[in-house]
Short mmCIF file of C-alpha atoms in Angstrom, two decimals:
data_model
loop_
_atom_site.label_atom_id
_atom_site.label_comp_id
_atom_site.label_asym_id
_atom_site.label_seq_id
_atom_site.Cartn_x
_atom_site.Cartn_y
_atom_site.Cartn_z
CA MET A 12 -43.50 -55.01 15.70
CA SER A 13 -40.74 -52.47 15.25
CA SER A 14 -38.54 -52.67 12.20
CA THR A 15 -35.16 -51.26 11.34
CA PRO A 16 -34.78 -49.22 8.13
CA ALA A 17 -32.27 -51.72 6.72
CA SER A 18 -34.90 -54.47 6.76
CA LEU A 19 -37.55 -52.57 4.87
CA LEU A 20 -38.45 -53.02 1.23
CA HIS A 21 -40.17 -50.56 -1.10
CA LEU A 22 -43.42 -51.23 -2.93
CA ALA A 23 -44.94 -49.58 -5.97
CA VAL A 24 -48.10 -50.51 -7.84
CA ALA A 25 -48.43 -50.29 -11.63
CA LEU A 26 -51.92 -49.23 -12.69
CA ASP A 27 -53.12 -50.04 -16.19
CA GLY A 28 -56.81 -49.79 -17.08
CA THR A 29 -58.84 -52.42 -15.23
CA GLY A 30 -55.77 -54.55 -14.61
CA TRP A 31 -52.95 -56.31 -16.40
CA HIS A 32 -54.89 -59.39 -17.50
CA PRO A 33 -56.61 -58.58 -20.81
CA ALA A 34 -59.92 -60.03 -19.58
CA SER A 35 -59.81 -58.12 -16.28
CA TRP A 36 -62.52 -55.70 -17.45
CA ARG A 37 -65.04 -58.53 -17.42
CA GLU A 38 -64.70 -59.19 -13.69
CA PRO A 39 -67.62 -57.95 -11.52
CA VAL A 40 -65.27 -55.68 -9.51
CA ALA A 41 -63.67 -54.12 -12.60
CA ARG A 42 -65.93 -51.04 -13.13
CA PRO A 43 -65.27 -50.75 -16.90
CA ARG A 44 -67.99 -48.10 -17.26
CA ASP A 45 -66.03 -45.85 -14.86
CA LEU A 46 -62.66 -46.33 -16.55
CA PHE A 47 -62.62 -42.88 -18.12
CA THR A 48 -63.70 -40.98 -14.99
CA ALA A 49 -61.53 -39.18 -12.50
CA GLY A 50 -63.25 -40.97 -9.64
CA TYR A 51 -62.13 -44.38 -10.87
CA TRP A 52 -58.46 -43.43 -10.76
CA ALA A 53 -58.86 -41.52 -7.50
CA ASP A 54 -60.31 -44.66 -5.90
CA LEU A 55 -57.44 -46.87 -7.10
CA VAL A 56 -54.76 -44.48 -5.86
CA ALA A 57 -56.58 -44.03 -2.54
CA GLU A 58 -56.54 -47.82 -2.10
CA ALA A 59 -52.81 -47.91 -2.78
CA GLU A 60 -52.25 -45.06 -0.32
CA ARG A 61 -54.29 -46.95 2.29
CA GLY A 62 -51.64 -49.66 1.97
CA LEU A 63 -48.78 -47.16 2.50
CA ILE A 64 -47.43 -47.90 -0.99
CA ASP A 65 -44.46 -45.74 -2.00
CA PHE A 66 -45.92 -44.72 -5.35
CA VAL A 67 -48.12 -45.74 -8.24
CA THR A 68 -47.13 -45.70 -11.89
CA LEU A 69 -49.74 -44.94 -14.53
CA GLU A 70 -49.43 -46.61 -17.92
CA ASP A 71 -49.77 -44.60 -21.13
CA GLY A 72 -49.12 -44.87 -24.84
CA LEU A 73 -49.54 -43.05 -28.12
CA GLY A 74 -51.63 -45.68 -29.89
CA PRO A 75 -54.43 -48.02 -28.90
CA GLN A 76 -53.46 -51.00 -26.78
CA SER A 77 -52.68 -54.06 -28.86
CA SER A 78 -52.12 -57.76 -28.38
CA HIS A 79 -49.32 -57.51 -30.97
CA PHE A 80 -45.84 -56.28 -30.12
CA LEU A 81 -45.54 -53.71 -32.90
CA ASP A 82 -48.84 -53.43 -34.75
CA PRO A 83 -52.43 -52.50 -33.96
CA ASP A 84 -54.92 -55.34 -33.70
CA GLU A 85 -58.58 -55.56 -34.54
CA ARG A 86 -59.72 -57.02 -31.23
CA THR A 87 -62.93 -55.71 -29.71
CA ASP A 88 -62.92 -57.94 -26.61
CA GLN A 89 -60.20 -56.08 -24.70
CA VAL A 90 -59.87 -52.60 -23.20
CA ARG A 91 -58.87 -50.02 -25.80
CA GLY A 92 -58.32 -46.34 -25.15
CA ARG A 93 -56.63 -44.40 -22.35
CA LEU A 94 -56.72 -41.12 -20.49
CA ASP A 95 -53.51 -39.10 -20.41
CA ALA A 96 -51.35 -40.37 -17.53
CA VAL A 97 -49.88 -36.98 -16.57
CA LEU A 98 -53.33 -35.41 -16.44
CA ILE A 99 -54.71 -38.30 -14.36
CA ALA A 100 -51.86 -37.83 -11.89
CA SER A 101 -52.49 -34.07 -11.66
CA ARG A 102 -56.20 -34.67 -11.05
CA VAL A 103 -55.59 -37.28 -8.35
CA ALA A 104 -52.72 -35.46 -6.61
CA PRO A 105 -54.84 -33.04 -4.50
CA LEU A 106 -56.95 -35.98 -3.28
CA THR A 107 -53.91 -37.78 -1.80
CA ARG A 108 -51.42 -36.83 0.88
CA HIS A 109 -48.42 -39.16 0.87
CA ILE A 110 -48.26 -41.53 -2.09
CA GLY A 111 -46.03 -40.75 -5.06
CA LEU A 112 -47.48 -40.31 -8.55
CA VAL A 113 -45.39 -41.47 -11.51
CA PRO A 114 -47.06 -41.17 -14.94
CA THR A 115 -45.61 -42.77 -18.05
CA VAL A 116 -44.25 -40.51 -20.79
CA VAL A 117 -43.32 -41.75 -24.28
CA SER A 118 -40.02 -39.98 -24.88
CA THR A 119 -39.78 -41.05 -28.52
CA HIS A 120 -42.57 -38.74 -29.65
CA THR A 121 -42.84 -35.99 -27.03
CA GLU A 122 -40.66 -32.99 -26.35
CA PRO A 123 -38.61 -32.85 -23.14
CA PHE A 124 -39.40 -29.14 -22.69
CA HIS A 125 -43.13 -29.85 -22.48
CA ILE A 126 -42.70 -32.81 -20.17
CA SER A 127 -40.29 -30.99 -17.86
CA LYS A 128 -42.88 -28.35 -17.08
CA ALA A 129 -45.72 -30.89 -16.89
CA ILE A 130 -43.90 -32.99 -14.28
CA ALA A 131 -42.68 -29.87 -12.46
CA THR A 132 -46.32 -28.76 -12.30
CA LEU A 133 -47.31 -32.19 -10.98
CA ASP A 134 -44.64 -31.84 -8.31
CA TYR A 135 -46.17 -28.52 -7.24
CA VAL A 136 -49.73 -29.86 -7.33
CA SER A 137 -48.73 -32.89 -5.25
CA THR A 138 -46.37 -30.87 -2.96
CA GLY A 139 -43.34 -32.96 -3.83
CA ARG A 140 -44.61 -36.41 -4.82
CA ALA A 141 -44.04 -36.49 -8.60
CA GLY A 142 -41.95 -38.60 -10.89
CA LEU A 143 -42.08 -39.86 -14.45
CA ARG A 144 -41.53 -43.16 -16.21
CA VAL A 145 -39.60 -42.71 -19.44
CA GLN A 146 -40.79 -45.11 -22.13
CA VAL A 147 -39.57 -45.59 -25.70
CA SER A 148 -41.68 -46.66 -28.67
CA GLY A 149 -40.59 -48.58 -31.74
CA ARG A 150 -44.11 -48.93 -33.15
CA PRO A 151 -44.46 -47.63 -36.72
CA ASN A 152 -48.15 -46.77 -36.23
CA GLU A 153 -47.27 -44.45 -33.33
CA ALA A 154 -44.49 -42.80 -35.31
CA ALA A 155 -47.04 -42.11 -38.09
CA HIS A 156 -49.05 -39.91 -35.71
CA PHE A 157 -46.22 -37.40 -35.54
CA GLY A 158 -43.98 -37.57 -38.61
CA ARG A 159 -40.99 -36.68 -36.45
CA HIS A 160 -39.35 -40.09 -36.64
CA THR A 161 -38.96 -42.72 -39.28
CA ILE A 162 -38.38 -45.86 -37.24
CA PRO A 163 -37.15 -48.93 -39.12
CA ARG A 164 -39.43 -51.89 -38.57
CA ILE A 165 -38.14 -54.45 -36.08
CA GLU A 166 -38.64 -57.81 -37.76
CA ALA A 167 -36.53 -60.07 -35.55
CA TYR A 168 -36.11 -58.71 -32.04
CA ASP A 169 -32.69 -60.30 -31.46
CA SER A 170 -31.20 -59.38 -34.84
CA PRO A 171 -28.31 -56.87 -35.03
CA ALA A 172 -30.50 -54.45 -37.01
CA ALA A 173 -33.21 -54.55 -34.35
CA GLN A 174 -30.67 -54.05 -31.58
CA ASP A 175 -29.34 -50.98 -33.40
CA VAL A 176 -32.85 -49.50 -33.49
CA ILE A 177 -33.45 -50.28 -29.82
CA THR A 178 -30.09 -48.82 -28.79
CA GLU A 179 -30.84 -45.63 -30.72
CA LEU A 180 -34.25 -45.27 -29.04
CA PHE A 181 -32.74 -45.68 -25.58
CA ASP A 182 -29.87 -43.31 -26.36
CA GLU A 183 -32.46 -40.72 -27.34
CA ALA A 184 -34.33 -41.41 -24.10
CA ALA A 185 -31.11 -40.79 -22.16
CA ASP A 186 -30.73 -37.38 -23.82
CA TYR A 187 -34.40 -36.73 -23.12
CA ALA A 188 -33.96 -37.43 -19.41
CA GLU A 189 -30.87 -35.24 -19.29
CA VAL A 190 -32.70 -32.30 -20.89
CA VAL A 191 -35.63 -32.69 -18.49
CA ARG A 192 -33.29 -32.74 -15.49
CA ARG A 193 -31.37 -29.68 -16.67
CA LEU A 194 -34.60 -27.76 -17.25
CA TRP A 195 -35.71 -28.53 -13.68
CA ASP A 196 -32.43 -26.96 -12.54
CA SER A 197 -32.68 -23.94 -14.85
CA TRP A 198 -34.32 -22.01 -12.00
CA GLU A 199 -32.38 -21.84 -8.75
CA ASP A 200 -34.44 -22.49 -5.63
CA ASP A 201 -34.57 -18.84 -4.60
CA THR A 202 -35.01 -17.32 -8.07
CA GLU A 203 -38.42 -15.97 -7.12
CA ILE A 204 -38.15 -12.96 -4.82
CA ARG A 205 -41.76 -11.72 -4.95
CA ASP A 206 -40.84 -8.48 -3.19
CA THR A 207 -43.72 -6.04 -3.62
CA ALA A 208 -41.78 -3.22 -1.97
CA THR A 209 -38.98 -3.25 -4.55
CA GLY A 210 -41.10 -4.53 -7.44
CA ARG A 211 -38.75 -7.48 -8.03
CA PHE A 212 -40.53 -10.75 -8.69
CA ILE A 213 -37.48 -12.78 -9.78
CA ASP A 214 -33.70 -12.57 -9.61
CA ARG A 215 -32.72 -12.81 -13.26
CA ASP A 216 -29.18 -13.89 -12.37
CA LYS A 217 -30.59 -17.12 -10.93
CA LEU A 218 -32.42 -18.10 -14.11
CA HIS A 219 -30.16 -20.14 -16.39
CA TYR A 220 -29.97 -21.20 -20.01
CA ILE A 221 -29.20 -24.90 -20.23
CA ASP A 222 -27.78 -24.70 -23.78
CA PHE A 223 -28.11 -28.45 -24.33
CA GLU A 224 -26.71 -29.65 -27.66
CA GLY A 225 -26.93 -33.38 -28.29
CA ARG A 226 -27.53 -35.84 -31.09
CA HIS A 227 -31.26 -35.80 -30.54
CA PHE A 228 -32.16 -32.47 -28.96
CA SER A 229 -31.06 -28.86 -29.02
CA VAL A 230 -32.65 -26.99 -26.13
CA LYS A 231 -31.71 -23.53 -24.96
CA GLY A 232 -33.95 -23.17 -21.89
CA PRO A 233 -34.70 -22.01 -19.30
CA SER A 234 -37.93 -23.70 -18.26
CA ILE A 235 -41.01 -21.55 -17.70
CA THR A 236 -41.76 -23.37 -14.42
CA PRO A 237 -39.69 -22.67 -11.27
CA ARG A 238 -37.62 -25.48 -9.80
CA PRO A 239 -39.94 -28.22 -8.47
CA PRO A 240 -40.39 -28.76 -4.71
CA GLN A 241 -38.26 -31.92 -4.83
CA GLY A 242 -35.62 -30.14 -6.89
CA GLN A 243 -35.60 -33.17 -9.15
CA PRO A 244 -38.76 -35.32 -9.38
CA LEU A 245 -37.93 -38.99 -9.81
CA VAL A 246 -36.89 -40.31 -13.22
CA THR A 247 -37.77 -44.00 -13.65
CA ALA A 248 -37.63 -46.50 -16.50
CA LEU A 249 -38.54 -50.11 -17.30
CA ALA A 250 -35.63 -52.12 -18.69
CA HIS A 251 -35.44 -55.59 -20.22
CA GLN A 252 -31.94 -55.71 -21.68
CA SER A 253 -28.60 -53.92 -21.83
CA ALA A 254 -29.78 -50.77 -23.64
CA GLY A 255 -32.44 -50.24 -21.00
CA TYR A 256 -30.12 -51.15 -18.14
CA ARG A 257 -27.70 -48.51 -19.39
CA LEU A 258 -30.46 -45.87 -19.37
CA VAL A 259 -31.33 -46.83 -15.80
CA ALA A 260 -27.69 -46.80 -14.68
CA HIS A 261 -26.89 -43.45 -16.27
CA LYS A 262 -30.05 -41.39 -15.86
CA ALA A 263 -32.66 -42.92 -13.55
CA ASP A 264 -33.48 -42.89 -9.86
CA ILE A 265 -35.43 -46.16 -10.16
CA GLY A 266 -35.23 -48.96 -12.68
CA TYR A 267 -37.95 -51.59 -13.08
CA VAL A 268 -36.63 -54.96 -14.20
CA THR A 269 -38.29 -58.29 -14.98
CA PRO A 270 -36.22 -61.21 -13.61
CA HIS A 271 -37.93 -64.57 -13.40
CA ASP A 272 -35.72 -65.96 -10.62
CA GLY A 273 -33.07 -64.92 -8.13
CA ASP A 274 -30.09 -65.74 -10.32
CA GLN A 275 -31.42 -63.65 -13.16
CA ALA A 276 -32.14 -60.81 -10.72
CA ARG A 277 -28.55 -60.93 -9.41
CA ALA A 278 -27.15 -60.74 -12.93
CA ILE A 279 -29.36 -57.79 -13.85
CA VAL A 280 -28.55 -55.90 -10.65
CA ALA A 281 -24.83 -56.51 -11.21
CA GLU A 282 -25.03 -55.12 -14.74
CA ILE A 283 -26.90 -52.01 -13.60
CA ARG A 284 -24.51 -51.40 -10.70
CA ALA A 285 -21.51 -51.73 -13.03
CA GLY A 286 -23.11 -49.22 -15.40
CA GLN A 287 -23.81 -46.91 -12.48
CA ARG A 288 -20.14 -46.97 -11.48
CA SER A 289 -18.95 -46.35 -15.04
CA ALA A 290 -21.30 -43.36 -15.25
CA GLY A 291 -19.70 -41.84 -12.14
CA ARG A 292 -22.85 -42.37 -10.08
CA ALA A 293 -21.50 -44.93 -7.61
CA GLY A 294 -22.36 -42.67 -4.68
CA ASP A 295 -25.96 -42.08 -5.81
CA THR A 296 -28.92 -44.03 -4.48
CA LEU A 297 -30.35 -45.96 -7.42
CA HIS A 298 -33.23 -48.30 -6.71
CA VAL A 299 -33.78 -51.47 -8.72
CA PHE A 300 -37.36 -52.76 -8.45
CA GLY A 301 -38.47 -56.17 -9.62
CA ASP A 302 -41.77 -56.26 -11.53
CA LEU A 303 -44.33 -58.99 -10.86
CA VAL A 304 -47.87 -59.54 -12.11
CA VAL A 305 -49.94 -60.75 -9.16
CA PHE A 306 -53.06 -62.89 -8.74
CA LEU A 307 -53.75 -62.87 -4.99
CA ASP A 308 -56.39 -64.97 -3.23
CA ASP A 309 -57.01 -66.84 0.03
CA SER A 310 -55.53 -70.03 -1.38
CA PRO A 311 -53.28 -71.00 -4.30
CA ALA A 312 -56.14 -73.04 -5.76
CA GLN A 313 -58.46 -70.02 -5.77
CA ALA A 314 -55.82 -67.86 -7.43
CA GLU A 315 -55.10 -70.48 -10.09
CA ALA A 316 -58.80 -70.95 -10.74
CA ARG A 317 -59.31 -67.22 -11.17
CA ARG A 318 -56.40 -67.00 -13.58
CA ASP A 319 -57.72 -69.98 -15.55
CA ARG A 320 -61.18 -68.41 -15.73
CA LEU A 321 -59.75 -65.13 -17.02
CA ASP A 322 -57.62 -66.98 -19.56
CA THR A 323 -60.74 -68.75 -20.81
CA LEU A 324 -62.51 -65.42 -21.22
CA ALA A 325 -59.50 -64.04 -23.09
CA GLY A 326 -59.32 -67.07 -25.34
CA GLU A 327 -55.65 -67.74 -24.61
CA PRO A 328 -53.24 -68.14 -21.67
CA TYR A 329 -51.97 -64.87 -20.24
CA THR A 330 -48.25 -64.20 -20.69
CA SER A 331 -46.14 -61.26 -19.58
CA ASP A 332 -42.65 -59.82 -19.78
CA ALA A 333 -42.63 -60.01 -15.96
CA ARG A 334 -42.86 -63.01 -13.68
CA ILE A 335 -46.48 -63.96 -12.92
CA PHE A 336 -47.23 -64.81 -9.32
CA THR A 337 -50.35 -66.79 -8.43
CA GLY A 338 -51.06 -67.54 -4.78
CA THR A 339 -51.58 -66.06 -1.32
CA ALA A 340 -50.24 -62.88 0.25
CA ALA A 341 -48.03 -64.91 2.59
CA GLN A 342 -46.55 -66.81 -0.35
CA LEU A 343 -45.90 -63.56 -2.20
CA ALA A 344 -44.20 -62.14 0.90
CA ASP A 345 -41.97 -65.24 0.96
CA LEU A 346 -41.04 -64.64 -2.68
CA LEU A 347 -40.31 -60.94 -2.17
CA GLU A 348 -38.04 -61.72 0.78
CA GLU A 349 -36.24 -64.32 -1.31
CA LEU A 350 -35.76 -61.93 -4.24
CA LEU A 351 -34.44 -59.19 -1.92
CA GLU A 352 -31.39 -61.38 -1.38
CA SER A 353 -30.51 -60.89 -5.05
CA GLY A 354 -29.92 -57.16 -4.56
CA LEU A 355 -33.29 -55.75 -5.55
CA THR A 356 -34.39 -52.85 -3.34
CA GLY A 357 -38.12 -53.01 -3.98
CA PHE A 358 -40.90 -54.29 -6.18
CA ARG A 359 -43.47 -52.91 -8.58
CA LEU A 360 -46.56 -55.06 -8.46
CA ARG A 361 -48.94 -55.24 -11.40
CA PRO A 362 -52.46 -56.20 -10.23
CA ALA A 363 -53.96 -58.72 -12.64
CA VAL A 364 -57.41 -57.31 -11.82
CA ALA A 365 -57.15 -53.84 -10.29
CA GLY A 366 -60.42 -54.07 -8.39
CA HIS A 367 -59.46 -57.41 -6.82
CA ASP A 368 -55.68 -57.63 -6.58
CA LEU A 369 -54.94 -54.04 -5.54
CA PRO A 370 -57.01 -54.38 -2.32
CA ARG A 371 -55.30 -57.73 -1.75
CA ILE A 372 -51.95 -55.94 -1.95
CA SER A 373 -52.96 -53.12 0.41
CA ARG A 374 -55.01 -55.19 2.88
CA ASP A 375 -53.35 -58.62 2.83
CA LEU A 376 -49.77 -58.34 1.54
CA VAL A 377 -48.84 -55.12 3.32
CA PRO A 378 -49.97 -56.34 6.78
CA GLU A 379 -48.09 -59.60 6.18
CA LEU A 380 -44.90 -57.68 5.34
CA GLN A 381 -45.42 -55.45 8.37
CA ARG A 382 -45.67 -58.51 10.62
CA ARG A 383 -42.31 -59.61 9.23
CA GLY A 384 -40.71 -56.21 9.82
CA ARG A 385 -40.30 -55.70 6.07
CA PHE A 386 -42.57 -52.71 5.43
CA ARG A 387 -43.34 -49.36 6.98
CA ASP A 388 -46.09 -48.90 9.58
CA ALA A 389 -46.73 -45.29 8.53
CA TYR A 390 -45.55 -42.85 5.90
CA GLU A 391 -42.32 -41.36 7.22
CA ALA A 392 -41.75 -38.54 4.73
CA ASP A 393 -43.76 -35.89 2.88
CA THR A 394 -42.02 -36.22 -0.50
CA LEU A 395 -41.46 -39.13 -2.84
CA ARG A 396 -37.71 -38.63 -2.65
CA GLY A 397 -37.99 -38.79 1.12
CA LEU A 398 -39.97 -42.03 1.05
CA LEU A 399 -37.25 -43.62 -1.08
CA GLY A 400 -34.31 -42.29 0.90
CA LEU A 401 -33.18 -39.93 -1.86
CA ALA A 402 -31.67 -36.61 -0.84
CA ARG A 403 -32.90 -33.39 -2.45
CA PRO A 404 -30.16 -32.67 -5.02
CA ALA A 405 -28.23 -29.45 -5.28
CA ASN A 406 -28.89 -27.29 -8.31
CA ARG A 407 -26.15 -27.89 -10.85
CA TYR A 408 -26.21 -24.32 -12.14
CA ALA A 409 -26.14 -22.72 -8.69
CA ALA A 410 -23.06 -24.79 -7.87
CA SER A 411 -21.35 -23.72 -11.09
CA VAL A 412 -21.67 -20.01 -10.36
CA ALA A 413 -21.08 -20.17 -6.61
#
């Protein structure tokens, strides 16, 4: 069945340990003993690529996972510990050909200079398939690892004091993203000459200081890594409220949002689009992906039973910031088509159990969407920007001196 580009949706998969359900590691397909091996992650990404998924995101953090919002817990019955997401992506990149790789970076406690060259390197290693997910952290225990920030404790999430803290964290993340982007542009595309006859390796006039001075960062530049193959790898962010929506509207290429129905999705998309216009980005392609946790099985009853069994193992019902879908691939395809009408341009699916639900996405959901003319039949571009219909941007510094 042929499909027109206007009818297609985009799909990403969010990978986190053995899956998003806290008891996922106890499933027979989970491979918890392999969790800290390169092969485990290579296998997951290969499965996603088999399903022609646009990209995977890799979760990360700067403290052990916790069942509490702000504090560590003492649980020993859930997965604790992670590998570094950027390093996983760099290891997996040469083993893949088309799928994008988007590791999570905690902007609150890392330096944009380091991350700019890490993601630029990932873009080179993957030949143009890199991005990053900017994440903030308001956890006091993570701040204590670094001593760079003193973050006031958020006692009541909806209180004015808490909103001030959250706004400050996202404002810092916006500066962070801006510095990273400018550093990617600090080398023009043809800065490297590599002319052995004349002995000129670079054209120094095409290497630029960025001279960024903001409330949160002062960065002179230039980067030490030449401009990435995509020019600008993708900047993405998860957003739950206005401070996050503003970050997406002003600085991101993709925003992940968590509506629980079509009306909520329409309101979120409208807010992001209004912010995009106010930021002078109305002409830019900005994707808004809806996040869903998925339990996929041959019947709704099987999916519900599996979720109930996992909840029993966990000792409590599973809840999430995102909508939780439990059912068949055809039912999920129905839901995705319905939510597309709200203005979303794609979806980031969180497999409840990576070893079970990721193959269900790639082998059941994707063929169902293809039958409906809603998803690609083959990868149509060699870069992540290309897969998402994003043009390779001009270098801001080259334009300023032209």
